[in-house]
GROMACS .gro file of C-alpha atoms in nm:
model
  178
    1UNK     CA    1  10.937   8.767  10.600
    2UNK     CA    2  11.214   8.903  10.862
    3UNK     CA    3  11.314   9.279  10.762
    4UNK     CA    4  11.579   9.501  10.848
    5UNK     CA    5  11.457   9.818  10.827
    6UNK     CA    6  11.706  10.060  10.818
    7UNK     CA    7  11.742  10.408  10.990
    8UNK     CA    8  11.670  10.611  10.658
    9UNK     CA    9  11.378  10.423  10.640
   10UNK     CA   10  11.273  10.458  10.992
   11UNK     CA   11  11.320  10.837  10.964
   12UNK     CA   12  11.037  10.972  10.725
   13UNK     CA   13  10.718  10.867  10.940
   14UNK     CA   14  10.504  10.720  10.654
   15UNK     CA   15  10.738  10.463  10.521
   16UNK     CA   16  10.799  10.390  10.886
   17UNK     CA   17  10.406  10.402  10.995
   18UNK     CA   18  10.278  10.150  10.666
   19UNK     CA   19  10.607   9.878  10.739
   20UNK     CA   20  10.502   9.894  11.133
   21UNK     CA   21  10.125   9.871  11.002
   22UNK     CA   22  10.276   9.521  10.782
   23UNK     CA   23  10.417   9.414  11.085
   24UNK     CA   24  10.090   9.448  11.294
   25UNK     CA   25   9.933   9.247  11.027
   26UNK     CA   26  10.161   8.957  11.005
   27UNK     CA   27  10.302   9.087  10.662
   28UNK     CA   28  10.675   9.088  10.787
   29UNK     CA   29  10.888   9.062  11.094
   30UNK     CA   30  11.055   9.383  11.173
   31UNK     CA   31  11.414   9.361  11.269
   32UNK     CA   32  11.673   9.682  11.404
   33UNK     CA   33  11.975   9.737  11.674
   34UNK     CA   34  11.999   9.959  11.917
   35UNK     CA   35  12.239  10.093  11.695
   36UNK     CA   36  11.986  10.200  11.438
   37UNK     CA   37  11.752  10.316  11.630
   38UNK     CA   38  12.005  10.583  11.772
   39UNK     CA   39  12.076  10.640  11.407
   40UNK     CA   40  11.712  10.739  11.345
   41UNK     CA   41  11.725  10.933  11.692
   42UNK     CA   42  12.009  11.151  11.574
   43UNK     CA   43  11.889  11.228  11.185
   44UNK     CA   44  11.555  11.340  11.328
   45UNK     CA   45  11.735  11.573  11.568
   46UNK     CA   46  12.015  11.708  11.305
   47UNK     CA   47  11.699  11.811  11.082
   48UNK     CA   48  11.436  11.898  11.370
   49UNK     CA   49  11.620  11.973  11.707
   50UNK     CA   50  11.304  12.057  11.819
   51UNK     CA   51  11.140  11.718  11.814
   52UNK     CA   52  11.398  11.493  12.034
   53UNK     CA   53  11.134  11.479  12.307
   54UNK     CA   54  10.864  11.301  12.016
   55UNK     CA   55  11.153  11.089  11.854
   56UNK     CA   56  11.279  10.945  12.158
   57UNK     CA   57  10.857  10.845  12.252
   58UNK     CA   58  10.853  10.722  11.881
   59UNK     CA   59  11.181  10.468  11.958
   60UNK     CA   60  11.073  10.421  12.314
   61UNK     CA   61  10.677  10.326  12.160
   62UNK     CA   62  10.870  10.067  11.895
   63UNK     CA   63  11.067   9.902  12.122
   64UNK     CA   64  10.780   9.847  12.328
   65UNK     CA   65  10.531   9.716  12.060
   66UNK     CA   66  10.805   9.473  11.901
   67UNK     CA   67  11.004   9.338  12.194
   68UNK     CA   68  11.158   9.128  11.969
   69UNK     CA   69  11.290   9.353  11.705
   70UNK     CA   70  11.572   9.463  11.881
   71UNK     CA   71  11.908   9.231  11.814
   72UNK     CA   72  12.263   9.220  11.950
   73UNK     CA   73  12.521   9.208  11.688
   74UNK     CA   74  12.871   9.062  11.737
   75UNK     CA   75  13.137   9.286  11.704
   76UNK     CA   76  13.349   9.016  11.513
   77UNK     CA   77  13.110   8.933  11.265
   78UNK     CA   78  13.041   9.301  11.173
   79UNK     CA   79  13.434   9.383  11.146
   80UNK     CA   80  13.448   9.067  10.875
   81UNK     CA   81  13.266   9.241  10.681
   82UNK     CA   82  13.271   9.407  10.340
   83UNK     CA   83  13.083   9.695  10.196
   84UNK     CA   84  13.103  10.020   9.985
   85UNK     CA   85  13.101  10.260  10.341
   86UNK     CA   86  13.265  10.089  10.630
   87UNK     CA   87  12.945  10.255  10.890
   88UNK     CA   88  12.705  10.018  10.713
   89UNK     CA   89  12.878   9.724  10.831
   90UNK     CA   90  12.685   9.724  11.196
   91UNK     CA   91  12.284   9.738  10.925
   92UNK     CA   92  12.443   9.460  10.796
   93UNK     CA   93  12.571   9.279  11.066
   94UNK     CA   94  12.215   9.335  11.209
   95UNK     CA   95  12.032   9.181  10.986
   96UNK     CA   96  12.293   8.883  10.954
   97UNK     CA   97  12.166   8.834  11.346
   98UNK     CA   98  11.814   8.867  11.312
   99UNK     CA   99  11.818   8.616  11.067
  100UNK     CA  100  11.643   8.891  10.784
  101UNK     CA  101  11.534   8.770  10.458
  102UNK     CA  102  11.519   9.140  10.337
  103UNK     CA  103  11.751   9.486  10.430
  104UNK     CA  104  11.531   9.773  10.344
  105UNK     CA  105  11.664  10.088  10.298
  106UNK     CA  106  11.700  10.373  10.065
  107UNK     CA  107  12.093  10.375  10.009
  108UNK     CA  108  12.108  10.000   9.777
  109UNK     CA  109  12.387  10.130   9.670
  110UNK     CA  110  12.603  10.098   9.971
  111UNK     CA  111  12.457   9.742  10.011
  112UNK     CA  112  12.545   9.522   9.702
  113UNK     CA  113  12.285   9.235   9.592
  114UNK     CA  114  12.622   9.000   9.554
  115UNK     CA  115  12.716   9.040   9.892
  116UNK     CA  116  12.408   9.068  10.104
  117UNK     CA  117  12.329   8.725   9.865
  118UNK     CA  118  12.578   8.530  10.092
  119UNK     CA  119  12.395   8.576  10.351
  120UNK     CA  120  12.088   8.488  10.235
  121UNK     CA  121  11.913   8.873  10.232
  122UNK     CA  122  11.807   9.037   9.981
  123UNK     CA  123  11.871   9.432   9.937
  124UNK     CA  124  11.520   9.626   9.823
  125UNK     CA  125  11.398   9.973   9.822
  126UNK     CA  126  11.095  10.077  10.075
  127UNK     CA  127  10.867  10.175   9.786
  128UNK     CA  128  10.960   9.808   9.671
  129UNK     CA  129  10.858   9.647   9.935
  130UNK     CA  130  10.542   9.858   9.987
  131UNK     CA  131  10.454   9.821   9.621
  132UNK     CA  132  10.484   9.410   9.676
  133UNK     CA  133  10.232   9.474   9.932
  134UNK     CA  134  10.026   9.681   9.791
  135UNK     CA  135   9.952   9.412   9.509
  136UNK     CA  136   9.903   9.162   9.732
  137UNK     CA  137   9.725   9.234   9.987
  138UNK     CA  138   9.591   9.577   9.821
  139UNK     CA  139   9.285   9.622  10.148
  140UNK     CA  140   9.537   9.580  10.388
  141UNK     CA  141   9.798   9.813  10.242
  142UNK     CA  142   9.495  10.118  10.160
  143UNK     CA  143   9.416  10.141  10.488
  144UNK     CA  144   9.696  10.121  10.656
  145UNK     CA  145   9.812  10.461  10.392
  146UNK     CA  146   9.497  10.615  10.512
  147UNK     CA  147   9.594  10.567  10.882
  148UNK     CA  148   9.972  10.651  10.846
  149UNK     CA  149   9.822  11.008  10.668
  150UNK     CA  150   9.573  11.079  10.933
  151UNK     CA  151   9.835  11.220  11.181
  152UNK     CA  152   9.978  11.507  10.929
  153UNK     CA  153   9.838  11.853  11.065
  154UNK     CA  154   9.835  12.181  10.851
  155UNK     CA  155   9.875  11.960  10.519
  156UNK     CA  156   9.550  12.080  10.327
  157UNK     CA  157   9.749  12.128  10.034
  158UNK     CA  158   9.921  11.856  10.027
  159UNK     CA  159   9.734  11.538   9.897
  160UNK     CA  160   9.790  11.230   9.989
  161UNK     CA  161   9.932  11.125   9.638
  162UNK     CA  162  10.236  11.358   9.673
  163UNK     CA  163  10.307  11.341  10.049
  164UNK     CA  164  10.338  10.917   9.942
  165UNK     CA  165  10.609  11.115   9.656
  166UNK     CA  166  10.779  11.298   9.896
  167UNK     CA  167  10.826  11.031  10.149
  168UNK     CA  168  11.009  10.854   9.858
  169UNK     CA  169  10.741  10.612   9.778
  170UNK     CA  170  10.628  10.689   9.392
  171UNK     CA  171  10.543  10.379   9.301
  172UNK     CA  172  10.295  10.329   9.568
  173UNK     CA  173  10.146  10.658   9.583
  174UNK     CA  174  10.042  10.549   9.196
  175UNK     CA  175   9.889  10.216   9.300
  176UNK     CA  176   9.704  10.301   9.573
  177UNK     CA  177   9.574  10.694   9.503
  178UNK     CA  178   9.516  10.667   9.146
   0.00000   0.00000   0.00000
């Protein structure tokens, strides 16, 4: 499956960290622009100005391991078209190019099933997606949680249940540390 991921999902490392860890196992295709991953570079510095050095590594370390993520949009195809906020036109219009079957992201409600459907991709939530993956291939999916929590320093009262919670993933946190 070719994915979009989206800048808001790129952001918050664990949702970023387990949909890297699908695409390392041949779960999906990840798919951004250059566009996005500036995006991702400028929300992490607006909230941590401290931390452009590591963000820039992080999108640096991405582009790297998937060469082939990156695609070029056309500027005509993204000014054709439609959606709630006129800056979401470019997500779209990048995963029109990269041929995505899927747009994740956390704001579905600036990208309408109905018109995403014309194009063939379908709009879904990261915990969603996760979730899918979770049931499915439920080895896969545990340890790539454990490994995307083994990073987090000074956390020892946070368990891994709730920092799955606040990373926006619920419904995962419940399958996989209940």
């Amino acid at each position: 499956m070719r994915v979009l991921i989206d800048a808001c999902v790129l952001f918050p490392t664990i949702p970023r960290l387990l949909l890297l860890g699908c695409a390392d196992e041949g779960l999906i295709v990840p798919i951004w622009s250059a566009r996005i991953l500036e995006e991702w570079r400028r929300a992490v510095i607006r909230v941590h100005p401290e931390q452009a050095a590591i963000v820039q590594g992080e999108i640096a370390m991405v582009q790297t391991a998937y060469p082939g993520a990156t695609v070029v949009t056309d500027q005509a195809l993204e000014a054709g078209l439609s959606l709630p906020d006129d800056n979401d036109r470019h997500v779209l219009a990048a995963a029109i190019a990269g041929g995505a079957d899927a747009l994740v992201t956390r704001n579905l409600r600036d990208f309408p099933g109905r018109t995403l459907a014309q194009f063939g991709i379908i709009p879904r939530a990261p915990d969603s997606v996760l979730l899918e993956f979770a049931r499915s291939h439920p080895d896969v999916m545990r340890r790539l949680a454990n490994k995307s929590l083994s990073g987090m320093v000074g956390a020892a009262d946070i368990t891994p249940r709730s920092a799955f919670k606040r990373a926006g993933l619920p419904r995962l946190a419940k399958a996989i540390f209940s």
